[in-house]
Amino acid sequence: MHIIDKTNVIIQYQDPLVAVGLLSTLSQRPEFLVSLMDDSDACLSVNLSRTPGCDAAVIVADYDSAMELLMANPDSLSTRKPVPLNVLIVTWRNTEAEIRAALDAGARGYVIGNCALCEIVNAVQSISRGSRYLGRDVAERIADSLTHTPLTSREIQVLQLMASGCPNKTIAARLNIALGTVKTHTKSILGKLHSTSRTHAALIAQQRGLLTGNCKTAHAAARGVAASTPVLSLSLVHSRQQPDLRYR
């Protein structure tokens, strides 16, 4: 008799309707043992170690829950040897900065919320086998971002103040730097963003998520990783199936 090796799948999602939908979808697969968790602490303390008969857990989470899990210190939550988190993010956040912050923090997979149901199943399967998974839209966004010259942390600070309408003198005062330095940073920002004006630069930055508070470089800095680190070694796995049912 053939025994199916099961993967322990944990759903950690703030939206209860989405959580139930994920639970229903993934529970249909015989190779998954799916459970639903209400808070990240319970998820970490109960399920990070291997469940008998199951592979290491794959955690399917929304963006905020995933980042909390990834940024937490496993040593403070358990006396056991830390187990690497296999986190798949299912979210509607699709800016370059948000995706990069999640990948830099250690997410193993990232798909956009309107993907096909089969793509979520494929993502969990790939991650359980030790691979990474990026949804098609996410992979395209990351590929596009590789052509961008990253801004320095100081340039991002200047850009944020520029976007809020601050003139150069105000930016210099707030950052305690010389006016000439602000002008140098501004010129560099316009060049890196291929923008023609300060307003154009702010618009491009907004579209790329560079002004979003939720994806500050602190996510990556806390792990000692530069937020601009390119993701070059990802295994992109995509389904060619065309399902009738879409994940919403």
Coordinates of C-alpha atoms in Angstrom, one line a residue:
M1 CA 0.0 0.0 0.0
H2 CA 1.4 3.3 -1.0
I3 CA 1.5 5.9 1.7
I4 CA 1.3 9.6 0.6
D5 CA 3.8 11.9 2.3
K6 CA 1.8 14.7 3.6
T7 CA 2.8 18.4 3.9
N8 CA 1.6 20.3 7.0
V9 CA 0.0 23.5 5.6
I10 CA -0.9 26.3 8.0
I11 CA -3.3 29.0 7.1
Q12 CA -2.5 32.3 8.8
Y13 CA -4.8 35.0 7.2
Q14 CA -6.3 38.1 8.8
D15 CA -9.4 38.0 6.5
P16 CA -11.5 35.1 7.8
L17 CA -13.3 34.6 4.5
V18 CA -10.1 34.3 2.6
A19 CA -8.7 32.0 5.3
V20 CA -11.7 29.7 4.9
G21 CA -11.4 29.7 1.1
L22 CA -7.8 28.7 1.3
L23 CA -8.6 26.0 3.8
S24 CA -11.3 24.6 1.6
T25 CA -9.1 24.7 -1.5
L26 CA -6.0 23.2 -0.1
S27 CA -7.9 20.6 2.0
Q28 CA -9.0 18.9 -1.3
R29 CA -5.5 17.8 -1.9
P30 CA -4.6 14.4 -0.4
E31 CA -1.0 15.4 0.1
F32 CA -1.8 18.4 2.3
L33 CA -2.7 18.3 6.0
V34 CA -4.3 21.8 6.5
S35 CA -4.9 23.7 9.7
L36 CA -6.2 27.2 10.4
M37 CA -4.5 29.4 12.9
D38 CA -5.8 32.7 14.3
D39 CA -2.6 34.3 15.6
S40 CA 1.0 34.1 14.6
D41 CA 2.3 33.1 18.1
A42 CA 0.2 30.0 18.1
C43 CA 1.3 29.2 14.6
L44 CA 4.9 29.5 15.5
S45 CA 4.9 27.7 18.8
V46 CA 2.7 24.8 17.7
N47 CA 3.7 24.1 14.1
L48 CA 7.3 25.1 13.4
S49 CA 8.5 21.6 14.3
R50 CA 7.7 18.7 12.1
T51 CA 4.3 17.0 12.7
P52 CA 4.6 13.1 12.7
G53 CA 4.1 11.8 9.2
C54 CA 4.4 15.3 7.7
D55 CA 7.1 17.3 6.0
A56 CA 8.1 20.7 7.4
A57 CA 5.2 23.1 7.5
V58 CA 4.3 25.5 4.7
I59 CA 2.6 28.7 6.1
V60 CA 0.2 30.4 3.8
A61 CA -0.3 34.0 5.0
D62 CA -1.4 37.5 4.1
Y63 CA 1.4 40.1 3.7
D64 CA 1.3 41.6 7.3
S65 CA 1.0 38.2 9.0
A66 CA 3.8 36.9 6.9
M67 CA 6.2 39.8 7.7
E68 CA 5.5 39.4 11.4
L69 CA 6.3 35.7 11.2
L70 CA 9.5 36.3 9.2
M71 CA 10.7 39.1 11.4
A72 CA 10.1 37.3 14.7
N73 CA 13.0 35.7 16.5
P74 CA 12.4 31.9 16.7
D75 CA 14.9 31.6 19.6
S76 CA 12.6 33.7 21.9
L77 CA 9.6 31.5 21.1
S78 CA 10.9 28.0 21.5
T79 CA 13.8 26.2 23.2
R80 CA 14.0 23.8 20.2
K81 CA 16.4 24.3 17.3
P82 CA 14.8 26.9 15.0
V83 CA 13.2 25.5 11.9
P84 CA 13.4 27.7 8.7
L85 CA 10.0 29.2 7.9
N86 CA 8.5 28.2 4.6
V87 CA 6.1 31.1 4.1
L88 CA 3.9 31.6 1.0
I89 CA 2.4 35.1 0.8
V90 CA -1.0 35.4 -0.9
T91 CA -1.7 39.1 -1.2
W92 CA -3.0 42.0 -3.4
R93 CA 0.2 44.0 -2.7
N94 CA 2.1 44.0 -5.9
T95 CA 4.6 46.9 -5.9
E96 CA 8.3 46.3 -6.4
A97 CA 9.2 47.5 -3.0
E98 CA 6.7 45.3 -1.2
I99 CA 7.7 42.2 -3.1
R100 CA 11.4 42.8 -2.5
A101 CA 10.9 43.5 1.2
A102 CA 9.0 40.2 1.6
L103 CA 11.6 38.2 -0.3
D104 CA 14.5 39.9 1.5
A105 CA 12.8 39.0 4.8
G106 CA 12.8 35.3 3.8
A107 CA 9.5 34.5 2.1
R108 CA 9.7 31.4 0.0
G109 CA 6.8 32.2 -2.3
Y110 CA 4.7 35.2 -3.4
V111 CA 1.5 35.2 -5.4
I112 CA -1.1 37.9 -6.1
G113 CA -4.6 37.3 -4.7
N114 CA -6.4 37.1 -8.1
C115 CA -4.3 34.2 -9.3
A116 CA -5.8 30.8 -10.3
L117 CA -6.5 28.3 -7.5
C118 CA -4.2 25.8 -9.1
E119 CA -1.3 28.3 -8.8
I120 CA -1.7 28.4 -5.0
V121 CA -1.6 24.6 -4.9
N122 CA 1.5 24.6 -7.2
A123 CA 3.1 27.1 -4.9
V124 CA 2.6 25.1 -1.8
Q125 CA 3.8 21.9 -3.5
S126 CA 7.0 23.7 -4.8
I127 CA 7.8 25.2 -1.4
S128 CA 7.3 21.9 0.3
R129 CA 9.9 20.4 -2.0
G130 CA 12.4 23.1 -1.1
S131 CA 11.9 25.3 -4.1
R132 CA 10.9 29.0 -4.3
Y133 CA 7.8 30.1 -6.1
L134 CA 6.8 33.4 -7.7
G135 CA 3.5 34.0 -9.4
R136 CA 3.7 35.1 -13.0
D137 CA 2.8 38.7 -12.3
V138 CA 5.3 38.8 -9.4
A139 CA 8.1 37.3 -11.5
E140 CA 7.5 39.9 -14.2
R141 CA 7.6 42.7 -11.7
I142 CA 10.9 41.4 -10.2
A143 CA 12.4 40.9 -13.7
D144 CA 11.5 44.5 -14.6
S145 CA 13.0 45.8 -11.3
L146 CA 16.4 44.2 -12.1
T147 CA 16.9 47.0 -14.7
H148 CA 16.4 49.7 -12.1
T149 CA 19.3 51.3 -10.3
P150 CA 18.5 51.1 -6.6
L151 CA 18.2 54.3 -4.6
T152 CA 20.3 54.7 -1.5
S153 CA 18.7 55.0 1.9
R154 CA 19.5 58.8 1.9
E155 CA 18.0 59.2 -1.5
I156 CA 14.8 57.5 -0.4
Q157 CA 14.6 60.0 2.5
V158 CA 15.0 62.9 0.2
L159 CA 12.5 61.4 -2.3
Q160 CA 9.9 61.0 0.5
L161 CA 10.3 64.6 1.5
M162 CA 10.2 65.7 -2.2
A163 CA 7.0 63.8 -2.7
S164 CA 5.4 65.5 0.3
G165 CA 6.1 68.9 -1.4
C166 CA 9.1 70.0 0.7
P167 CA 11.5 72.5 -1.1
N168 CA 15.2 71.8 -1.0
K169 CA 15.9 74.2 1.9
T170 CA 13.3 72.3 4.1
I171 CA 14.7 69.0 3.1
A172 CA 18.2 70.1 4.0
A173 CA 17.0 71.4 7.4
R174 CA 15.1 68.2 8.2
L175 CA 17.9 65.9 7.2
N176 CA 20.6 68.2 8.7
I177 CA 22.5 68.2 5.4
A178 CA 23.9 70.9 3.2
L179 CA 21.6 72.5 0.5
G180 CA 24.1 71.5 -2.2
T181 CA 23.9 67.8 -1.0
V182 CA 20.2 67.9 -1.4
K183 CA 20.5 69.1 -4.9
T184 CA 23.1 66.4 -5.6
H185 CA 20.7 63.7 -4.3
T186 CA 17.8 65.2 -6.2
K187 CA 19.8 65.0 -9.5
S188 CA 20.7 61.4 -8.7
I189 CA 17.1 60.5 -8.0
L190 CA 15.8 62.0 -11.2
G191 CA 18.5 60.1 -13.1
K192 CA 17.9 56.8 -11.5
L193 CA 14.1 57.0 -11.9
H194 CA 14.4 58.3 -15.5
S195 CA 12.1 61.2 -14.5
T196 CA 11.9 64.6 -16.0
S197 CA 10.8 66.5 -12.8
R198 CA 10.3 66.2 -9.1
T199 CA 6.6 65.5 -9.6
H200 CA 7.4 62.9 -12.2
A201 CA 9.9 61.3 -9.8
A202 CA 7.3 61.2 -7.0
L203 CA 4.8 59.5 -9.3
I204 CA 7.2 56.8 -10.4
A205 CA 8.2 56.2 -6.8
Q206 CA 4.6 55.8 -5.8
Q207 CA 3.9 53.4 -8.6
R208 CA 7.0 51.3 -7.6
G209 CA 6.0 51.4 -3.9
L210 CA 9.1 53.3 -2.8
L211 CA 7.0 55.7 -0.7
T212 CA 4.9 53.0 1.0
G213 CA 5.4 52.9 4.7
N214 CA 4.7 49.2 5.0
C215 CA 7.7 48.2 2.9
K216 CA 10.4 50.4 4.5
T217 CA 14.0 49.1 4.3
A218 CA 13.7 48.2 8.0
H219 CA 12.2 44.8 6.9
A220 CA 15.4 44.0 5.2
A221 CA 17.8 45.9 7.5
A222 CA 16.6 43.8 10.5
R223 CA 17.9 40.7 8.7
G224 CA 21.2 42.5 7.7
V225 CA 20.1 42.4 4.0
A226 CA 20.0 45.4 1.7
A227 CA 16.5 46.1 0.5
S228 CA 17.9 46.6 -3.0
T229 CA 19.4 43.2 -3.2
P230 CA 18.4 41.6 -6.5
V231 CA 16.6 38.3 -6.4
L232 CA 18.5 36.3 -9.1
S233 CA 18.2 32.7 -8.1
L234 CA 14.5 32.1 -7.8
S235 CA 12.9 29.0 -9.3
L236 CA 9.9 30.2 -11.2
V237 CA 7.2 27.5 -11.3
H238 CA 4.0 28.3 -13.2
S239 CA 1.0 26.2 -14.1
R240 CA -0.1 25.9 -17.7
Q241 CA -3.6 24.8 -16.6
Q242 CA -6.5 27.1 -17.3
P243 CA -9.0 26.5 -14.5
D244 CA -12.6 27.7 -14.6
L245 CA -12.5 28.8 -11.0
R246 CA -10.5 31.8 -10.0
Y247 CA -9.2 32.7 -6.5
R248 CA -10.6 36.1 -5.4

